[in-house]
Amino acid sequence: SAVISQKPSRDICQRGTSLTIQCQVDSQVTMMFWYRQQPGQSLTLIATANQGSEATYESGFVIDKFPISRPNLTFSTLTVSNMSPEDSSIYLCSVDSTSGSYNEQFFGPGTRLTVL
Amino acid sequence: AQSVAQPEDQVNVAEGNPLTVKCTYSVSGNPYLFWYVQYPNRGLQFLLKYITGDNLVKGSYGFEAEFNKSQTSFHLKKPSALVSDSALYFCAVRDSNRDDKIIFGKGTRLHILP
Protein backbone atom coordinates (compact mmCIF):
# COMPACT_ATOMS: atom_id res chain seq x y z
CA SER A 1 0.00 0.00 0.00
CA ALA A 2 1.07 3.58 -0.64
CA VAL A 3 2.10 5.84 2.23
CA ILE A 4 0.78 9.36 1.81
CA SER A 5 1.75 12.42 3.81
CA GLN A 6 0.15 15.85 3.79
CA LYS A 7 1.35 19.25 4.93
CA PRO A 8 0.15 21.09 6.87
CA SER A 9 -1.88 18.80 9.08
CA ARG A 10 -4.03 21.72 10.15
CA ASP A 11 -4.18 25.47 9.79
CA ILE A 12 -6.27 28.42 10.83
CA CYS A 13 -6.47 31.11 8.17
CA GLN A 14 -8.00 34.52 7.70
CA ARG A 15 -10.75 35.22 5.22
CA GLY A 16 -9.43 36.30 1.82
CA THR A 17 -6.08 34.56 2.07
CA SER A 18 -4.89 31.40 0.30
CA LEU A 19 -3.43 28.15 1.57
CA THR A 20 -1.44 25.56 -0.35
CA ILE A 21 -1.64 21.96 0.80
CA GLN A 22 1.07 19.51 -0.17
CA CYS A 23 0.65 15.78 -0.79
CA GLN A 24 3.63 13.43 -1.03
CA VAL A 25 3.43 9.72 -1.92
CA ASP A 26 6.18 7.21 -1.24
CA SER A 27 5.87 5.62 -4.68
CA GLN A 28 5.04 6.71 -8.21
CA VAL A 29 1.31 6.69 -8.88
CA THR A 30 -0.68 7.49 -11.96
CA MET A 31 -3.83 8.87 -10.41
CA MET A 32 -3.96 11.39 -7.56
CA PHE A 33 -7.16 12.90 -6.24
CA TRP A 34 -8.19 15.72 -3.94
CA TYR A 35 -11.29 15.44 -1.75
CA ARG A 36 -13.09 17.79 0.59
CA GLN A 37 -14.90 16.68 3.72
CA GLN A 38 -17.02 19.44 5.19
CA PRO A 39 -17.93 19.20 8.89
CA GLY A 40 -20.21 16.25 9.50
CA GLN A 41 -20.35 15.41 5.80
CA SER A 42 -19.11 12.73 3.46
CA LEU A 43 -16.22 13.08 1.06
CA THR A 44 -16.66 15.07 -2.13
CA LEU A 45 -14.20 14.76 -4.99
CA ILE A 46 -12.74 18.12 -5.98
CA ALA A 47 -10.50 17.09 -8.86
CA THR A 48 -8.13 14.57 -10.35
CA ALA A 49 -4.53 15.78 -10.45
CA ASN A 50 -2.98 14.82 -13.78
CA GLN A 51 0.78 14.68 -14.21
CA GLY A 52 1.90 16.90 -17.07
CA SER A 53 -1.51 18.41 -17.78
CA GLU A 54 -4.23 20.46 -16.20
CA ALA A 55 -6.30 18.94 -13.40
CA THR A 56 -9.77 17.61 -14.14
CA TYR A 57 -12.36 19.29 -11.93
CA GLU A 58 -15.69 17.90 -10.76
CA SER A 59 -18.91 19.78 -11.14
CA GLY A 60 -19.04 22.71 -8.74
CA PHE A 61 -15.27 23.14 -8.44
CA VAL A 62 -13.17 25.50 -10.57
CA ILE A 63 -9.50 26.03 -11.18
CA ASP A 64 -9.50 29.64 -10.04
CA LYS A 65 -10.69 28.62 -6.59
CA PHE A 66 -8.76 25.35 -6.27
CA PRO A 67 -5.63 25.46 -8.45
CA ILE A 68 -3.77 22.15 -8.47
CA SER A 69 -0.23 21.28 -9.46
CA ARG A 70 1.18 17.83 -10.26
CA PRO A 71 4.84 18.26 -11.19
CA ASN A 72 5.71 14.56 -10.96
CA LEU A 73 4.30 11.13 -10.14
CA THR A 74 4.80 11.41 -6.36
CA PHE A 75 3.72 14.96 -5.49
CA SER A 76 0.76 17.30 -5.83
CA THR A 77 -0.47 20.53 -4.31
CA LEU A 78 -3.94 21.94 -3.84
CA THR A 79 -4.41 25.65 -3.20
CA VAL A 80 -7.57 26.97 -1.59
CA SER A 81 -7.79 30.54 -2.87
CA ASN A 82 -9.51 33.63 -1.49
CA MET A 83 -10.83 31.64 1.43
CA SER A 84 -14.12 32.14 3.20
CA PRO A 85 -15.49 30.40 6.31
CA GLU A 86 -17.41 28.04 3.99
CA ASP A 87 -14.05 26.58 2.95
CA SER A 88 -13.50 25.24 6.46
CA SER A 89 -13.13 21.51 5.83
CA ILE A 90 -10.77 18.59 5.89
CA TYR A 91 -8.92 18.28 2.59
CA LEU A 92 -7.69 14.81 1.71
CA CYS A 93 -5.26 13.61 -0.90
CA SER A 94 -5.80 10.15 -2.34
CA VAL A 95 -4.17 7.78 -4.81
CA ASP A 96 -5.30 4.66 -6.61
CA SER A 97 -3.68 1.48 -5.45
CA THR A 98 -1.09 0.30 -7.92
CA SER A 99 -2.76 -3.05 -8.43
CA GLY A 100 -5.57 -2.10 -10.77
CA SER A 101 -8.24 0.42 -11.63
CA TYR A 102 -11.01 -1.41 -9.76
CA ASN A 103 -9.20 -1.59 -6.52
CA GLU A 104 -9.09 0.61 -3.49
CA GLN A 105 -7.79 4.11 -3.05
CA PHE A 106 -5.42 5.11 -0.27
CA PHE A 107 -5.83 8.34 1.61
CA GLY A 108 -3.54 10.78 3.31
CA PRO A 109 -4.18 11.89 6.88
CA GLY A 110 -5.92 15.06 5.74
CA THR A 111 -5.45 18.78 6.29
CA ARG A 112 -7.93 20.36 8.68
CA LEU A 113 -8.57 23.93 7.57
CA THR A 114 -10.42 26.52 9.62
CA VAL A 115 -11.18 29.88 8.03
CA LEU A 116 -12.07 32.76 10.33
CA ALA B 1 -25.08 7.33 -11.90
CA GLN B 2 -23.79 4.73 -9.51
CA SER B 3 -24.45 5.40 -5.85
CA VAL B 4 -24.44 3.93 -2.38
CA ALA B 5 -26.82 4.66 0.47
CA GLN B 6 -26.17 4.33 4.16
CA PRO B 7 -29.58 4.51 5.81
CA GLU B 8 -28.34 5.00 9.37
CA ASP B 9 -26.59 8.15 10.57
CA GLN B 10 -25.57 6.43 13.79
CA VAL B 11 -25.45 2.90 15.17
CA ASN B 12 -25.02 2.06 18.85
CA VAL B 13 -23.84 -1.39 19.90
CA ALA B 14 -22.77 -2.79 23.25
CA GLU B 15 -19.22 -4.04 23.48
CA GLY B 16 -19.02 -7.76 22.72
CA ASN B 17 -22.22 -7.79 20.68
CA PRO B 18 -22.29 -8.32 16.93
CA LEU B 19 -22.47 -5.18 14.82
CA THR B 20 -23.90 -4.40 11.40
CA VAL B 21 -23.50 -1.20 9.42
CA LYS B 22 -25.84 -1.10 6.45
CA CYS B 23 -25.13 -0.13 2.86
CA THR B 24 -27.21 -0.52 -0.28
CA TYR B 25 -26.01 0.19 -3.78
CA SER B 26 -27.39 1.24 -7.14
CA VAL B 27 -25.16 0.42 -10.09
CA SER B 28 -25.41 -0.56 -13.70
CA GLY B 29 -23.09 -3.39 -14.54
CA ASN B 30 -20.74 -5.05 -12.09
CA PRO B 31 -20.51 -3.37 -8.68
CA TYR B 32 -17.10 -2.60 -7.19
CA LEU B 33 -17.81 -1.89 -3.53
CA PHE B 34 -15.65 -0.74 -0.63
CA TRP B 35 -15.76 0.00 3.06
CA TYR B 36 -13.56 2.62 4.70
CA VAL B 37 -13.20 3.70 8.32
CA GLN B 38 -12.27 7.13 9.65
CA TYR B 39 -11.05 7.36 13.21
CA PRO B 40 -11.15 10.78 14.93
CA ASN B 41 -8.62 13.26 13.50
CA ARG B 42 -7.30 10.73 11.02
CA GLY B 43 -7.63 10.02 7.31
CA LEU B 44 -9.61 7.21 5.76
CA GLN B 45 -8.42 3.65 6.11
CA PHE B 46 -9.40 0.93 3.68
CA LEU B 47 -11.21 -2.00 5.33
CA LEU B 48 -12.32 -4.34 2.55
CA LYS B 49 -13.67 -4.57 -0.97
CA TYR B 50 -15.90 -6.65 -3.19
CA ILE B 51 -14.84 -6.97 -6.81
CA THR B 52 -16.03 -10.43 -7.77
CA GLY B 53 -16.17 -13.97 -6.38
CA ASP B 54 -17.13 -15.02 -2.88
CA ASN B 55 -20.03 -13.00 -1.47
CA LEU B 56 -18.50 -12.91 2.01
CA VAL B 57 -15.49 -10.65 2.05
CA LYS B 58 -13.09 -10.52 4.98
CA GLY B 59 -11.11 -7.40 5.79
CA SER B 60 -9.00 -5.63 8.37
CA TYR B 61 -9.59 -5.54 12.15
CA GLY B 62 -11.94 -8.57 12.06
CA PHE B 63 -14.52 -6.90 9.83
CA GLU B 64 -16.35 -8.66 7.03
CA ALA B 65 -19.03 -7.69 4.56
CA GLU B 66 -21.66 -9.68 2.74
CA PHE B 67 -22.46 -8.89 -0.86
CA ASN B 68 -26.12 -9.63 -1.63
CA LYS B 69 -27.04 -9.13 -5.25
CA SER B 70 -30.78 -9.73 -4.87
CA GLN B 71 -31.04 -7.15 -2.10
CA THR B 72 -28.39 -4.86 -3.61
CA SER B 73 -26.72 -4.65 -0.24
CA PHE B 74 -23.17 -4.73 1.08
CA HIS B 75 -23.51 -4.62 4.87
CA LEU B 76 -20.45 -4.41 7.09
CA LYS B 77 -20.33 -6.83 10.00
CA LYS B 78 -18.24 -7.89 12.95
CA PRO B 79 -19.08 -10.78 15.30
CA SER B 80 -17.95 -9.05 18.50
CA ALA B 81 -17.62 -5.27 18.76
CA LEU B 82 -14.77 -3.50 20.52
CA VAL B 83 -14.88 -0.01 22.00
CA SER B 84 -11.99 0.83 19.67
CA ASP B 85 -14.27 0.15 16.69
CA SER B 86 -16.06 3.44 17.43
CA ALA B 87 -15.52 5.54 14.31
CA LEU B 88 -17.12 6.86 11.14
CA TYR B 89 -17.69 4.22 8.45
CA PHE B 90 -18.10 4.92 4.75
CA CYS B 91 -19.44 2.64 2.07
CA ALA B 92 -18.21 3.46 -1.43
CA VAL B 93 -18.57 2.36 -5.05
CA ARG B 94 -16.59 2.80 -8.24
CA ASP B 95 -18.70 4.82 -10.66
CA SER B 96 -18.21 3.49 -14.18
CA ASN B 97 -20.12 6.52 -15.50
CA ARG B 98 -17.53 8.88 -14.03
CA ASP B 99 -14.26 7.33 -15.16
CA ASP B 100 -14.41 4.78 -12.31
CA LYS B 101 -14.03 7.41 -9.62
CA ILE B 102 -14.91 6.32 -6.09
CA ILE B 103 -18.19 7.73 -4.78
CA PHE B 104 -18.81 7.69 -1.04
CA GLY B 105 -21.95 7.24 1.01
CA LYS B 106 -22.77 9.82 3.66
CA GLY B 107 -21.22 7.77 6.43
CA THR B 108 -22.46 6.00 9.55
CA ARG B 109 -21.12 6.84 12.98
CA LEU B 110 -20.62 3.69 15.03
CA HIS B 111 -20.64 3.98 18.82
CA ILE B 112 -19.55 0.94 20.81
CA LEU B 113 -20.78 1.23 24.37
CA PRO B 114 -18.58 -0.25 27.11
Coordinates of N, CA, C and O in Angstrom, one line a residue, chain B:
Chain B
A1 N -26.4 7.4 -12.5 CA -25.1 7.3 -11.9 C -25.1 6.3 -10.8 O -26.1 6.0 -10.2
Q2 N -23.9 5.7 -10.6 CA -23.8 4.7 -9.5 C -23.9 5.5 -8.2 O -23.4 6.6 -8.1
S3 N -24.4 4.8 -7.2 CA -24.5 5.4 -5.8 C -24.5 4.3 -4.8 O -24.8 3.2 -5.0
V4 N -24.2 4.8 -3.6 CA -24.4 3.9 -2.4 C -25.2 4.7 -1.4 O -25.1 6.0 -1.3
A5 N -26.0 4.0 -0.6 CA -26.8 4.7 0.5 C -26.5 4.0 1.8 O -26.5 2.8 1.9
Q6 N -26.3 4.8 2.8 CA -26.2 4.3 4.2 C -27.4 4.9 5.0 O -27.4 6.1 5.3
P7 N -28.3 4.0 5.3 CA -29.6 4.5 5.8 C -29.5 5.0 7.3 O -30.4 5.7 7.7
E8 N -28.5 4.6 8.0 CA -28.3 5.0 9.4 C -27.3 6.0 9.6 O -26.1 5.9 9.1
D9 N -27.6 7.2 10.2 CA -26.6 8.1 10.6 C -25.7 7.6 11.7 O -24.5 7.9 11.8
Q10 N -26.3 6.9 12.6 CA -25.6 6.4 13.8 C -26.1 5.1 14.2 O -27.3 4.7 14.1
V11 N -25.1 4.2 14.7 CA -25.5 2.9 15.2 C -24.8 2.8 16.5 O -23.6 3.0 16.7
N12 N -25.6 2.3 17.5 CA -25.0 2.1 18.9 C -25.1 0.6 19.1 O -26.1 -0.1 18.9
V13 N -23.9 0.0 19.6 CA -23.8 -1.4 19.9 C -23.1 -1.6 21.2 O -22.1 -0.8 21.5
A14 N -23.5 -2.5 22.0 CA -22.8 -2.8 23.3 C -21.5 -3.6 22.9 O -21.5 -4.4 22.0
E15 N -20.5 -3.3 23.7 CA -19.2 -4.0 23.5 C -19.5 -5.5 23.6 O -20.2 -6.0 24.5
G16 N -18.9 -6.3 22.7 CA -19.0 -7.8 22.7 C -20.2 -8.3 21.9 O -20.2 -9.5 21.5
N17 N -21.1 -7.4 21.5 CA -22.2 -7.8 20.7 C -21.8 -7.7 19.2 O -20.9 -7.0 18.8
P18 N -22.5 -8.5 18.4 CA -22.3 -8.3 16.9 C -22.8 -7.0 16.4 O -23.7 -6.4 17.0
L19 N -22.1 -6.5 15.4 CA -22.5 -5.2 14.8 C -22.7 -5.3 13.3 O -22.1 -6.2 12.7
T20 N -23.6 -4.5 12.8 CA -23.9 -4.4 11.4 C -24.0 -2.9 11.0 O -24.8 -2.2 11.7
V21 N -23.3 -2.5 10.0 CA -23.5 -1.2 9.4 C -24.0 -1.4 8.0 O -23.4 -2.1 7.2
K22 N -25.2 -0.8 7.7 CA -25.8 -1.1 6.4 C -25.4 -0.2 5.3 O -25.1 1.0 5.4
C23 N -25.4 -0.8 4.1 CA -25.1 -0.1 2.9 C -25.9 -0.8 1.7 O -25.9 -2.0 1.6
T24 N -26.6 0.0 0.9 CA -27.2 -0.5 -0.3 C -26.6 0.2 -1.5 O -26.2 1.4 -1.3
Y25 N -26.6 -0.4 -2.6 CA -26.0 0.2 -3.8 C -27.0 0.2 -5.0 O -27.9 -0.5 -5.0
S26 N -26.7 1.1 -5.9 CA -27.4 1.2 -7.1 C -26.3 1.4 -8.2 O -25.7 2.5 -8.3
V27 N -26.2 0.4 -9.0 CA -25.2 0.4 -10.1 C -25.7 -0.2 -11.3 O -26.6 -1.1 -11.3
S28 N -25.2 0.2 -12.5 CA -25.4 -0.6 -13.7 C -24.1 -1.3 -14.0 O -23.0 -0.8 -13.9
G29 N -24.3 -2.6 -14.3 CA -23.1 -3.4 -14.5 C -22.6 -4.0 -13.2 O -23.3 -4.1 -12.2
N30 N -21.3 -4.4 -13.3 CA -20.7 -5.0 -12.1 C -20.4 -4.0 -11.0 O -19.8 -3.0 -11.3
P31 N -20.8 -4.3 -9.8 CA -20.5 -3.4 -8.7 C -19.1 -3.6 -8.1 O -18.7 -4.8 -7.9
Y32 N -18.4 -2.5 -7.9 CA -17.1 -2.6 -7.2 C -17.3 -1.8 -5.9 O -17.3 -0.6 -6.0
L33 N -17.4 -2.5 -4.8 CA -17.8 -1.9 -3.5 C -16.7 -1.9 -2.5 O -15.9 -2.9 -2.5
F34 N -16.7 -0.9 -1.6 CA -15.6 -0.7 -0.6 C -16.2 -0.3 0.7 O -17.3 0.4 0.7
W35 N -15.5 -0.6 1.8 CA -15.8 0.0 3.1 C -14.5 0.7 3.6 O -13.4 0.1 3.5
Y36 N -14.7 1.9 4.1 CA -13.6 2.6 4.7 C -14.0 3.0 6.1 O -15.1 3.2 6.4
V37 N -13.0 3.2 7.0 CA -13.2 3.7 8.3 C -12.4 5.0 8.6 O -11.3 5.1 8.1
Q38 N -13.0 5.9 9.3 CA -12.3 7.1 9.6 C -12.3 7.3 11.2 O -13.4 7.5 11.7
Y39 N -11.2 7.1 11.8 CA -11.0 7.4 13.2 C -10.9 8.9 13.5 O -10.4 9.6 12.6
P40 N -11.2 9.3 14.6 CA -11.2 10.8 14.9 C -9.8 11.4 14.6 O -8.8 10.8 14.9
N41 N -9.8 12.5 13.9 CA -8.6 13.3 13.5 C -7.6 12.4 12.7 O -6.4 12.7 12.7
R42 N -8.2 11.5 11.9 CA -7.3 10.7 11.0 C -7.9 10.6 9.6 O -9.1 10.8 9.5
G43 N -7.1 10.2 8.7 CA -7.6 10.0 7.3 C -8.4 8.7 7.2 O -8.6 8.0 8.2
L44 N -8.8 8.4 6.0 CA -9.6 7.2 5.8 C -8.7 6.0 5.6 O -7.6 6.1 5.0
Q45 N -9.1 4.9 6.2 CA -8.4 3.6 6.1 C -9.3 2.6 5.4 O -10.5 2.5 5.7
F46 N -8.7 2.0 4.4 CA -9.4 0.9 3.7 C -9.6 -0.3 4.6 O -8.7 -0.8 5.2
L47 N -10.9 -0.8 4.6 CA -11.2 -2.0 5.3 C -11.3 -3.3 4.5 O -10.7 -4.3 4.8
L48 N -12.1 -3.2 3.4 CA -12.3 -4.3 2.5 C -13.0 -3.9 1.3 O -13.5 -2.8 1.1
K49 N -13.1 -4.9 0.3 CA -13.7 -4.6 -1.0 C -14.3 -5.8 -1.5 O -14.0 -7.0 -1.2
Y50 N -15.3 -5.6 -2.4 CA -15.9 -6.6 -3.2 C -15.7 -6.3 -4.7 O -16.2 -5.2 -5.1
I51 N -15.0 -7.2 -5.4 CA -14.8 -7.0 -6.8 C -15.6 -8.1 -7.6 O -16.4 -7.8 -8.4
T52 N -15.3 -9.3 -7.2 CA -16.0 -10.4 -7.8 C -15.7 -11.6 -6.9 O -14.9 -11.6 -6.0
G53 N -16.5 -12.7 -7.1 CA -16.2 -14.0 -6.4 C -17.0 -14.2 -5.2 O -18.2 -13.9 -5.2
D54 N -16.4 -14.7 -4.1 CA -17.1 -15.0 -2.9 C -17.9 -13.8 -2.3 O -17.4 -12.7 -2.2
N55 N -19.2 -14.1 -2.0 CA -20.0 -13.0 -1.5 C -19.6 -12.5 -0.1 O -20.0 -11.4 0.3
L56 N -18.9 -13.3 0.7 CA -18.5 -12.9 2.0 C -17.0 -12.5 1.9 O -16.2 -13.3 1.6
V57 N -16.8 -11.2 2.2 CA -15.5 -10.6 2.1 C -14.9 -10.4 3.4 O -15.6 -9.7 4.3
K58 N -13.7 -10.8 3.7 CA -13.1 -10.5 5.0 C -12.1 -9.4 4.8 O -11.4 -9.3 3.8
G59 N -12.0 -8.5 5.9 CA -11.1 -7.4 5.8 C -10.3 -7.2 7.0 O -10.1 -8.1 7.8
S60 N -9.9 -6.0 7.3 CA -9.0 -5.6 8.4 C -9.8 -5.6 9.7 O -11.0 -5.4 9.7
Y61 N -9.1 -5.7 10.8 CA -9.6 -5.5 12.1 C -10.8 -6.5 12.5 O -11.6 -6.1 13.3
G62 N -10.9 -7.6 11.8 CA -11.9 -8.6 12.1 C -13.3 -8.3 11.4 O -14.3 -9.0 11.6
F63 N -13.3 -7.2 10.5 CA -14.5 -6.9 9.8 C -14.7 -7.8 8.6 O -13.8 -8.3 8.0
E64 N -16.0 -8.0 8.3 CA -16.3 -8.7 7.0 C -17.6 -8.0 6.5 O -18.3 -7.2 7.1
A65 N -17.8 -8.3 5.2 CA -19.0 -7.7 4.6 C -19.6 -8.7 3.6 O -18.9 -9.5 3.0
E66 N -21.0 -8.7 3.6 CA -21.7 -9.7 2.7 C -22.3 -9.0 1.6 O -23.1 -8.1 1.7
F67 N -21.9 -9.4 0.4 CA -22.5 -8.9 -0.9 C -23.7 -9.7 -1.2 O -23.7 -10.9 -1.3
N68 N -24.8 -9.0 -1.3 CA -26.1 -9.6 -1.6 C -26.7 -9.0 -2.9 O -27.2 -7.9 -2.8
K69 N -26.6 -9.7 -4.0 CA -27.0 -9.1 -5.3 C -28.5 -8.9 -5.3 O -29.0 -7.9 -5.8
S70 N -29.3 -9.8 -4.8 CA -30.8 -9.7 -4.9 C -31.3 -8.6 -4.0 O -32.3 -7.9 -4.4
Q71 N -30.6 -8.3 -2.9 CA -31.0 -7.1 -2.1 C -30.2 -5.9 -2.4 O -30.4 -4.9 -1.7
T72 N -29.3 -6.0 -3.3 CA -28.4 -4.9 -3.6 C -27.8 -4.2 -2.4 O -27.8 -3.0 -2.1
S73 N -27.3 -5.1 -1.5 CA -26.7 -4.6 -0.2 C -25.3 -5.1 -0.1 O -24.8 -6.1 -0.7
F74 N -24.6 -4.4 0.8 CA -23.2 -4.7 1.1 C -22.9 -4.3 2.5 O -22.2 -3.4 2.8
H75 N -23.6 -5.0 3.5 CA -23.5 -4.6 4.9 C -22.2 -5.0 5.5 O -21.7 -6.1 5.3
L76 N -21.7 -4.2 6.3 CA -20.4 -4.4 7.1 C -20.8 -5.1 8.4 O -21.7 -4.6 9.1
K77 N -20.0 -6.1 8.8 CA -20.3 -6.8 10.0 C -19.1 -7.2 10.8 O -18.0 -7.2 10.2
K78 N -19.3 -7.4 12.1 CA -18.2 -7.9 12.9 C -18.9 -8.7 14.1 O -19.9 -8.3 14.6
P79 N -18.4 -9.9 14.3 CA -19.1 -10.8 15.3 C -19.1 -10.2 16.7 O -20.1 -10.5 17.5
S80 N -18.0 -9.5 17.1 CA -17.9 -9.0 18.5 C -17.3 -7.7 18.5 O -16.1 -7.5 18.2
A81 N -18.1 -6.7 18.9 CA -17.6 -5.3 18.8 C -16.7 -4.9 19.9 O -16.8 -5.4 21.0
L82 N -15.7 -4.1 19.5 CA -14.8 -3.5 20.5 C -15.0 -2.0 20.7 O -15.4 -1.3 19.7
V83 N -14.7 -1.5 21.8 CA -14.9 0.0 22.0 C -14.0 0.7 21.0 O -14.4 1.8 20.5
S84 N -12.9 0.2 20.6 CA -12.0 0.8 19.7 C -12.5 0.8 18.2 O -12.0 1.5 17.4
D85 N -13.6 0.1 18.0 CA -14.3 0.2 16.7 C -15.1 1.4 16.5 O -15.6 1.7 15.4
S86 N -15.3 2.2 17.5 CA -16.1 3.4 17.4 C -15.4 4.4 16.4 O -14.2 4.8 16.6
A87 N -16.1 4.7 15.4 CA -15.5 5.5 14.3 C -16.6 5.9 13.3 O -17.8 5.5 13.5
L88 N -16.2 6.5 12.2 CA -17.1 6.9 11.1 C -16.8 5.9 10.0 O -15.7 5.8 9.6
Y89 N -17.8 5.2 9.5 CA -17.7 4.2 8.5 C -18.4 4.7 7.2 O -19.5 5.1 7.2
F90 N -17.6 4.5 6.1 CA -18.1 4.9 4.8 C -18.2 3.7 3.8 O -17.2 3.0 3.7
C91 N -19.3 3.6 3.2 CA -19.4 2.6 2.1 C -19.1 3.4 0.8 O -19.4 4.6 0.7
A92 N -18.6 2.8 -0.2 CA -18.2 3.5 -1.4 C -18.3 2.5 -2.6 O -18.3 1.3 -2.5
V93 N -18.4 3.1 -3.8 CA -18.6 2.4 -5.0 C -17.8 3.0 -6.1 O -17.7 4.3 -6.2
R94 N -17.2 2.2 -7.0 CA -16.6 2.8 -8.2 C -17.7 3.1 -9.2 O -18.6 2.3 -9.5
D95 N -17.7 4.4 -9.7 CA -18.7 4.8 -10.7 C -18.2 4.7 -12.1 O -17.4 5.5 -12.5
S96 N -18.7 3.7 -12.8 CA -18.2 3.5 -14.2 C -18.7 4.6 -15.1 O -18.1 4.8 -16.2
N97 N -19.7 5.4 -14.7 CA -20.1 6.5 -15.5 C -19.3 7.8 -15.3 O -19.5 8.8 -15.9
R98 N -18.4 7.7 -14.3 CA -17.5 8.9 -14.0 C -16.1 8.4 -14.0 O -15.4 8.7 -13.0
D99 N -15.7 7.8 -15.0 CA -14.3 7.3 -15.2 C -13.8 6.5 -14.0 O -12.7 6.6 -13.5
D100 N -14.7 5.7 -13.4 CA -14.4 4.8 -12.3 C -14.0 5.5 -11.0 O -13.2 4.9 -10.2
K101 N -14.4 6.7 -10.9 CA -14.0 7.4 -9.6 C -14.8 6.8 -8.5 O -15.9 6.2 -8.6
I102 N -14.2 6.9 -7.3 CA -14.9 6.3 -6.1 C -15.9 7.3 -5.5 O -15.5 8.5 -5.3
I103 N -17.1 6.9 -5.3 CA -18.2 7.7 -4.8 C -18.5 7.2 -3.4 O -18.8 6.0 -3.2
F104 N -18.6 8.1 -2.4 CA -18.8 7.7 -1.0 C -20.2 7.9 -0.6 O -20.9 8.8 -1.0
G105 N -20.7 7.0 0.3 CA -21.9 7.2 1.0 C -21.8 8.3 2.0 O -20.6 8.8 2.2
K106 N -22.8 8.7 2.7 CA -22.8 9.8 3.7 C -22.1 9.5 5.0 O -21.8 10.4 5.8
G107 N -21.9 8.2 5.2 CA -21.2 7.8 6.4 C -22.2 7.4 7.5 O -23.3 7.9 7.6
T108 N -21.7 6.4 8.4 CA -22.5 6.0 9.6 C -21.5 6.1 10.7 O -20.4 5.5 10.7
R109 N -21.9 6.8 11.8 CA -21.1 6.8 13.0 C -21.5 5.7 13.9 O -22.6 5.5 14.3
L110 N -20.5 4.9 14.2 CA -20.6 3.7 15.0 C -20.1 4.0 16.4 O -19.0 4.4 16.6
H111 N -21.0 3.8 17.4 CA -20.6 4.0 18.8 C -20.7 2.6 19.5 O -21.8 2.0 19.5
I112 N -19.6 2.2 20.1 CA -19.6 0.9 20.8 C -19.6 1.3 22.3 O -18.7 2.0 22.8
L113 N -20.6 0.8 23.0 CA -20.8 1.2 24.4 C -20.1 0.2 25.3 O -20.4 -1.0 25.2
P114 N -19.3 0.7 26.2 CA -18.6 -0.3 27.1 C -19.5 -0.9 28.1 O -20.6 -0.5 28.4

